[in-house]
Amino acid sequence: MSSMTNGQWYPPEWPELVRALVSGELVPVTPRRAATVLLLRDTGTGRPAVHMLRRRASMAFAGGAYAYPGGSVDPRDERPVAWAGPSLARWAARLGTDDESAAQAIVCAAVRETFEEAGVLLAGPSADSVVADTTGDDWEADRVALVERRLSFADFLDRRGLVLRSDLLGAWARWITPEFEPRRYDTWFFVAALPEGQRTRNASTEADRTVWVTPEDAAAGYDRGELLMMPPTIAALRALRPYATAAEALAGAKERDLTPVLARTRVRDGEIELSWPGHEEFTRRIGPAAPADGDVTVDRDIPVDRDVTADRDAATDRNAATEPADAASAGRGRSENHPRHQSPTGGFPA
């Protein structure tokens, strides 16, 4: 049973994992790259609404938590695609990656996962257009093929003669899964406006509900303990509150700090303390730690290149199902225990 303060979710196994980390028994794994998207639409009330998924309560990881569409990078996301918007060099600089292919893969993952999980496609037949409707049977067949990894995103766009609209995305935040988690993700959060004519839908078998909710209402529900979220999810929501429209949020994304947020782990007075720099509201002392005097701080610089197990996991991805939730994917035939979607979005699915 997970613990919760307000609407904040903490897995029950975290204290034991932290003890193993500080004792040196646990070696952090390298995070895999992932992307998640906060889809926005104007409401006419002076506040935009954001699209959220609620993970089924039966899910092994973060069951019942609200999240955003998203998931990990498919190695094939680096394949060349028709591209509109900022150059790959500019995206690489903005995302803090070392190479342009990595930047493309992250942006492609954001667009692909949004289509897979919400049925919304940020692409069009030209650099200044967007697909108006993705609800037909032929679109659904392609979506399922993408989910099942029978079709690469590059081939999907090429076959339909579509251009990826990277200019419709704004980089919003970056979170890295805590070092003690067995599956770790380096997740970029993006904002995007729902294209005119398109509509979201629950394309996931692992999400039991999808909602459009204003950041204020969602944050209020979290503060009352009524809406369950992980730190990256509520942090992204709170950052949206100053903006009156989706366009304003996209414009504001240009000024957002993308310094990675990584949890710090300390042992103080026999208790484990978890904190996320710059996000004091999430600091928690979560239980007795292994015997230790003084403070032990685990706060390393961590490589965030591809996981050494990426090739193995990618092969698994193509043959197994996965779960939804912000950095998770959705679709038919996915298994809730699949590693690709157990906890993307920053260690937390967003």
Coordinates of C-alpha atoms in Angstrom, one line a residue:
M1 CA 0.0 0.0 0.0
S2 CA 1.5 3.3 -1.0
S3 CA 1.6 6.2 1.4
M4 CA 0.3 9.7 0.6
T5 CA 0.5 13.1 2.1
N6 CA -2.1 15.4 0.5
G7 CA -2.2 14.0 -3.0
Q8 CA 1.5 13.0 -3.1
W9 CA 2.2 9.3 -3.8
Y10 CA 5.2 7.4 -2.3
P11 CA 5.8 3.8 -3.1
P12 CA 6.0 1.6 0.0
E13 CA 9.3 0.1 -1.1
W14 CA 11.2 3.4 -1.2
P15 CA 12.6 3.3 2.3
E16 CA 14.2 -0.1 1.7
L17 CA 15.6 1.0 -1.6
V18 CA 17.0 4.2 -0.1
R19 CA 18.7 2.1 2.6
A20 CA 20.3 -0.1 -0.1
L21 CA 21.5 3.0 -2.0
V22 CA 23.1 4.7 1.0
S23 CA 24.7 1.5 2.1
G24 CA 26.2 0.9 -1.3
E25 CA 24.2 -2.3 -1.9
L26 CA 22.3 -0.7 -4.8
V27 CA 24.0 0.7 -7.9
P28 CA 22.0 3.3 -9.8
V29 CA 21.0 2.4 -13.3
T30 CA 21.4 4.8 -16.2
P31 CA 18.1 6.6 -17.0
R32 CA 16.4 6.1 -20.3
R33 CA 15.2 9.1 -22.2
A34 CA 11.5 9.8 -22.2
A35 CA 9.0 12.5 -23.0
T36 CA 5.5 13.5 -21.8
V37 CA 3.1 16.2 -23.0
L38 CA 0.7 18.5 -21.3
L39 CA -2.0 19.0 -23.9
L40 CA -3.8 22.4 -23.4
R41 CA -7.0 23.9 -24.7
D42 CA -8.6 27.2 -24.0
T43 CA -11.9 27.2 -22.0
G44 CA -13.1 30.8 -22.4
T45 CA -12.8 31.3 -18.7
G46 CA -9.4 32.9 -18.7
R47 CA -7.7 29.6 -17.7
P48 CA -6.6 26.8 -20.1
A49 CA -7.5 23.2 -19.3
V50 CA -5.0 20.4 -19.4
H51 CA -5.6 16.8 -20.5
M52 CA -4.9 14.2 -17.8
L53 CA -5.1 10.4 -17.6
R54 CA -6.0 8.5 -14.4
R55 CA -4.2 5.2 -14.1
R56 CA -6.3 2.2 -13.2
A57 CA -6.2 1.4 -9.4
S58 CA -5.1 -2.1 -10.3
M59 CA -1.9 -0.9 -11.8
A60 CA 1.2 -2.2 -10.1
F61 CA 2.9 1.2 -10.2
A62 CA 1.1 4.4 -9.2
G63 CA -2.3 3.0 -9.5
G64 CA -5.0 5.7 -9.4
A65 CA -2.5 8.5 -10.0
Y66 CA -3.2 11.2 -12.6
A67 CA -0.6 11.8 -15.3
Y68 CA 0.0 13.0 -18.8
P69 CA 0.4 11.1 -22.1
G70 CA 4.0 10.1 -22.5
G71 CA 6.6 7.3 -22.6
S72 CA 10.2 6.4 -23.3
V73 CA 12.1 7.0 -26.5
D74 CA 12.0 4.2 -29.2
P75 CA 15.5 3.9 -30.7
R76 CA 13.7 4.2 -34.1
D77 CA 12.6 7.8 -33.1
E78 CA 16.1 8.9 -34.4
R79 CA 15.2 8.0 -38.0
P80 CA 15.0 11.0 -40.3
V81 CA 11.5 12.6 -40.6
A82 CA 10.0 15.5 -42.4
W83 CA 10.5 18.3 -39.9
A84 CA 9.0 21.8 -39.3
G85 CA 9.9 24.3 -36.6
P86 CA 13.2 25.0 -34.8
S87 CA 16.2 23.2 -36.3
L88 CA 17.6 20.1 -34.6
A89 CA 20.6 22.1 -33.5
R90 CA 18.3 24.6 -31.7
W91 CA 16.3 21.7 -30.1
A92 CA 19.5 20.0 -29.0
A93 CA 20.6 23.3 -27.3
R94 CA 17.2 23.8 -25.7
L95 CA 16.9 20.2 -24.4
G96 CA 20.5 20.1 -23.2
T97 CA 21.5 17.1 -25.3
D98 CA 24.9 16.4 -26.8
D99 CA 23.7 15.6 -30.3
E100 CA 20.9 16.4 -32.7
S101 CA 19.8 12.8 -33.1
A102 CA 19.0 12.6 -29.4
A103 CA 17.0 15.8 -29.6
Q104 CA 15.0 14.5 -32.5
A105 CA 14.3 11.3 -30.7
I106 CA 13.0 13.1 -27.7
V107 CA 10.7 15.4 -29.7
C108 CA 9.5 12.5 -31.8
A109 CA 8.7 10.5 -28.7
A110 CA 6.6 13.4 -27.4
V111 CA 4.6 13.6 -30.6
R112 CA 4.3 9.8 -31.1
E113 CA 3.3 9.1 -27.5
T114 CA 0.6 11.8 -27.6
F115 CA -0.9 10.1 -30.6
E116 CA -0.6 6.7 -29.1
E117 CA -2.2 7.6 -25.8
A118 CA -4.5 10.5 -26.6
G119 CA -5.2 10.1 -30.3
V120 CA -3.8 13.6 -31.0
L121 CA -1.3 14.1 -33.7
L122 CA 1.0 17.2 -33.9
A123 CA 1.8 16.8 -37.6
G124 CA 0.3 17.9 -40.9
P125 CA 0.7 17.7 -44.7
S126 CA 2.8 20.8 -44.7
A127 CA 5.0 22.9 -42.4
D128 CA 2.1 25.3 -41.6
S129 CA -0.8 22.8 -41.3
V130 CA -2.1 20.2 -38.9
V131 CA -4.1 17.1 -39.4
A132 CA -7.8 17.9 -38.6
D133 CA -9.2 14.5 -37.7
T134 CA -7.5 11.3 -36.5
T135 CA -10.6 9.3 -35.6
G136 CA -11.1 7.1 -38.6
D137 CA -10.5 3.3 -38.7
D138 CA -7.3 3.8 -40.8
W139 CA -5.9 6.1 -38.2
E140 CA -6.7 3.7 -35.4
A141 CA -5.0 0.9 -37.2
D142 CA -1.9 3.0 -37.5
R143 CA -2.1 4.0 -33.9
V144 CA -2.3 0.4 -32.8
A145 CA 0.6 -0.6 -35.0
L146 CA 2.7 2.2 -33.4
V147 CA 1.8 1.0 -30.0
E148 CA 2.7 -2.5 -30.8
R149 CA 6.0 -1.4 -32.4
R150 CA 5.0 -3.0 -35.7
L151 CA 5.4 0.5 -37.3
S152 CA 8.0 3.1 -36.7
F153 CA 7.0 6.7 -36.3
A154 CA 9.2 7.7 -39.2
D155 CA 7.5 5.2 -41.5
F156 CA 4.1 6.3 -40.3
L157 CA 4.8 9.9 -41.1
D158 CA 6.4 9.1 -44.4
R159 CA 3.6 6.8 -45.6
R160 CA 1.0 9.5 -44.9
G161 CA 3.1 12.3 -46.3
L162 CA 3.2 14.2 -43.0
V163 CA 5.5 16.8 -41.5
L164 CA 6.3 16.7 -37.7
R165 CA 5.4 20.1 -36.3
S166 CA 8.0 20.6 -33.6
D167 CA 7.0 24.2 -33.4
L168 CA 3.8 23.2 -31.8
L169 CA 5.7 22.0 -28.7
G170 CA 7.3 24.0 -25.9
A171 CA 9.8 22.4 -23.6
W172 CA 8.5 22.8 -20.0
A173 CA 10.6 20.9 -17.5
R174 CA 12.9 17.9 -17.1
W175 CA 12.9 15.4 -14.2
I176 CA 15.0 12.4 -13.6
T177 CA 13.9 9.3 -11.7
P178 CA 15.5 9.0 -8.2
E179 CA 18.7 7.0 -8.1
F180 CA 17.2 4.2 -6.0
E181 CA 14.4 3.3 -8.5
P182 CA 15.2 0.1 -10.4
R183 CA 13.8 1.6 -13.6
R184 CA 14.8 5.1 -14.3
Y185 CA 13.9 7.8 -16.8
D186 CA 15.3 11.1 -17.9
T187 CA 12.0 12.8 -18.9
W188 CA 11.4 16.0 -20.8
F189 CA 8.0 17.6 -20.2
F190 CA 6.4 19.6 -23.1
V191 CA 3.3 21.8 -23.5
A192 CA 1.2 21.8 -26.6
A193 CA -2.2 23.2 -27.7
L194 CA -4.8 20.8 -28.9
P195 CA -5.0 21.3 -32.7
E196 CA -8.2 22.7 -34.1
G197 CA -10.5 19.9 -35.2
Q198 CA -8.8 17.2 -33.2
R199 CA -10.1 15.7 -30.0
T200 CA -8.6 13.6 -27.2
R201 CA -9.8 10.2 -26.3
N202 CA -8.9 7.5 -23.9
A203 CA -6.8 5.3 -26.2
S204 CA -5.4 3.3 -23.3
T205 CA -6.6 0.1 -21.6
E206 CA -4.6 1.1 -18.5
A207 CA -6.3 4.4 -17.9
D208 CA -9.8 4.3 -16.5
R209 CA -10.5 8.0 -16.9
T210 CA -9.4 11.0 -18.9
V211 CA -10.3 14.6 -17.9
W212 CA -9.8 18.1 -19.0
V213 CA -9.2 20.2 -15.9
T214 CA -7.8 23.6 -15.1
P215 CA -4.4 23.7 -13.3
E216 CA -6.1 25.5 -10.4
D217 CA -8.8 22.8 -10.0
A218 CA -6.4 20.0 -10.3
A219 CA -3.9 21.5 -7.8
A220 CA -6.8 22.1 -5.4
G221 CA -7.8 18.5 -5.7
Y222 CA -4.3 17.4 -5.0
D223 CA -3.9 19.7 -2.0
R224 CA -7.1 18.2 -0.5
G225 CA -5.8 14.7 -1.0
E226 CA -8.5 13.9 -3.6
L227 CA -6.3 13.7 -6.7
L228 CA -3.3 11.4 -6.5
M229 CA -0.1 12.7 -8.4
M230 CA 3.6 12.3 -8.3
P231 CA 5.9 15.3 -7.8
P232 CA 6.6 16.0 -11.5
T233 CA 2.9 16.0 -12.3
I234 CA 1.8 18.5 -9.7
A235 CA 4.9 20.6 -10.2
A236 CA 4.1 21.0 -13.9
L237 CA 0.5 21.9 -13.1
R238 CA 1.4 24.6 -10.6
A239 CA 3.8 26.2 -13.2
L240 CA 0.8 26.5 -15.6
R241 CA -1.3 28.7 -13.2
P242 CA 0.0 32.1 -14.4
Y243 CA -1.1 31.6 -18.0
A244 CA -4.6 32.6 -19.2
T245 CA -4.4 30.7 -22.6
A246 CA -2.6 27.8 -24.2
A247 CA -0.8 30.3 -26.5
E248 CA 0.5 32.2 -23.5
A249 CA 1.8 28.9 -21.9
L250 CA 3.6 28.0 -25.1
A251 CA 5.2 31.4 -25.3
G252 CA 6.2 31.1 -21.7
A253 CA 7.8 27.8 -22.3
K254 CA 10.7 29.6 -24.0
E255 CA 11.8 31.0 -20.6
R256 CA 11.4 27.8 -18.6
D257 CA 14.5 26.4 -16.8
L258 CA 15.2 22.9 -18.0
T259 CA 17.8 22.1 -15.4
P260 CA 17.1 18.4 -14.5
V261 CA 15.3 17.9 -11.2
L262 CA 16.8 14.9 -9.4
A263 CA 15.8 13.8 -5.9
R264 CA 18.4 14.1 -3.1
T265 CA 18.5 11.4 -0.4
R266 CA 19.7 12.0 3.1
V267 CA 19.7 10.0 6.3
R268 CA 19.1 12.4 9.3
D269 CA 18.5 11.4 12.9
G270 CA 17.8 7.8 11.8
E271 CA 15.2 8.9 9.3
I272 CA 15.3 9.0 5.5
E273 CA 14.7 12.4 4.0
L274 CA 13.8 12.9 0.4
S275 CA 13.9 16.3 -1.3
W276 CA 13.7 17.7 -4.8
P277 CA 15.9 20.8 -5.3
G278 CA 13.7 23.8 -6.0
H279 CA 10.5 22.0 -5.0
E280 CA 10.5 22.2 -1.2
E281 CA 6.8 21.1 -1.0
F282 CA 7.8 17.5 -1.8
T283 CA 10.4 17.1 1.0
R284 CA 9.5 14.2 3.2
R285 CA 10.9 12.2 6.0
I286 CA 9.5 8.8 5.2
G287 CA 10.5 6.4 7.9
P288 CA 13.4 4.8 9.9
A289 CA 16.6 4.4 8.0
A290 CA 19.4 1.9 8.5
P291 CA 21.6 2.7 11.5
A292 CA 23.8 5.7 10.7
D293 CA 25.1 8.8 12.4
G294 CA 25.1 12.2 10.8
D295 CA 24.0 12.9 7.2
V296 CA 24.6 10.7 4.3
T297 CA 23.9 12.5 1.0
V298 CA 23.6 10.8 -2.3
D299 CA 23.6 13.6 -4.9
R300 CA 25.7 12.5 -7.9
D301 CA 26.1 13.8 -11.4
I302 CA 24.5 11.0 -13.4
P303 CA 25.0 10.1 -17.0
V304 CA 21.8 10.4 -18.9
D305 CA 22.7 8.7 -22.2
R306 CA 20.9 5.6 -23.4
D307 CA 20.5 2.8 -20.9
V308 CA 22.9 0.0 -21.4
T309 CA 19.9 -2.3 -21.5
A310 CA 18.1 -0.1 -24.1
D311 CA 18.6 -2.6 -26.9
R312 CA 17.2 -5.4 -24.8
D313 CA 14.3 -3.3 -23.6
A314 CA 13.5 -2.1 -27.1
A315 CA 13.2 -5.6 -28.3
T316 CA 10.9 -6.3 -25.4
D317 CA 8.9 -3.2 -26.3
R318 CA 8.2 -4.5 -29.7
N319 CA 6.7 -7.7 -28.4
A320 CA 5.0 -6.7 -25.2
A321 CA 2.3 -4.3 -24.0
T322 CA 2.8 -1.3 -21.8
E323 CA 1.0 0.9 -19.4
P324 CA -0.2 4.5 -19.8
A325 CA 0.4 7.5 -17.7
D326 CA 2.3 10.4 -18.5
A327 CA 5.4 8.8 -19.4
A328 CA 3.6 5.7 -20.2
S329 CA 2.1 4.5 -23.3
A330 CA -1.3 3.2 -24.0
G331 CA -2.9 0.8 -26.3
R332 CA -4.4 -2.6 -26.8
G333 CA -2.7 -5.6 -25.5
R334 CA -0.3 -3.9 -23.2
S335 CA 0.9 -5.4 -19.9
E336 CA 1.1 -3.3 -16.7
N337 CA 4.4 -4.9 -15.8
H338 CA 6.2 -3.9 -18.9
P339 CA 9.4 -1.9 -18.1
R340 CA 8.9 0.8 -20.8
H341 CA 5.9 2.3 -19.0
Q342 CA 6.4 1.3 -15.4
S343 CA 7.6 4.8 -14.4
P344 CA 8.6 7.1 -17.1
T345 CA 8.0 10.8 -16.4
G346 CA 10.7 11.2 -14.2
G347 CA 10.7 8.2 -12.1
F348 CA 7.5 9.1 -11.5
P349 CA 5.3 8.9 -14.3
A350 CA 4.5 12.5 -14.5

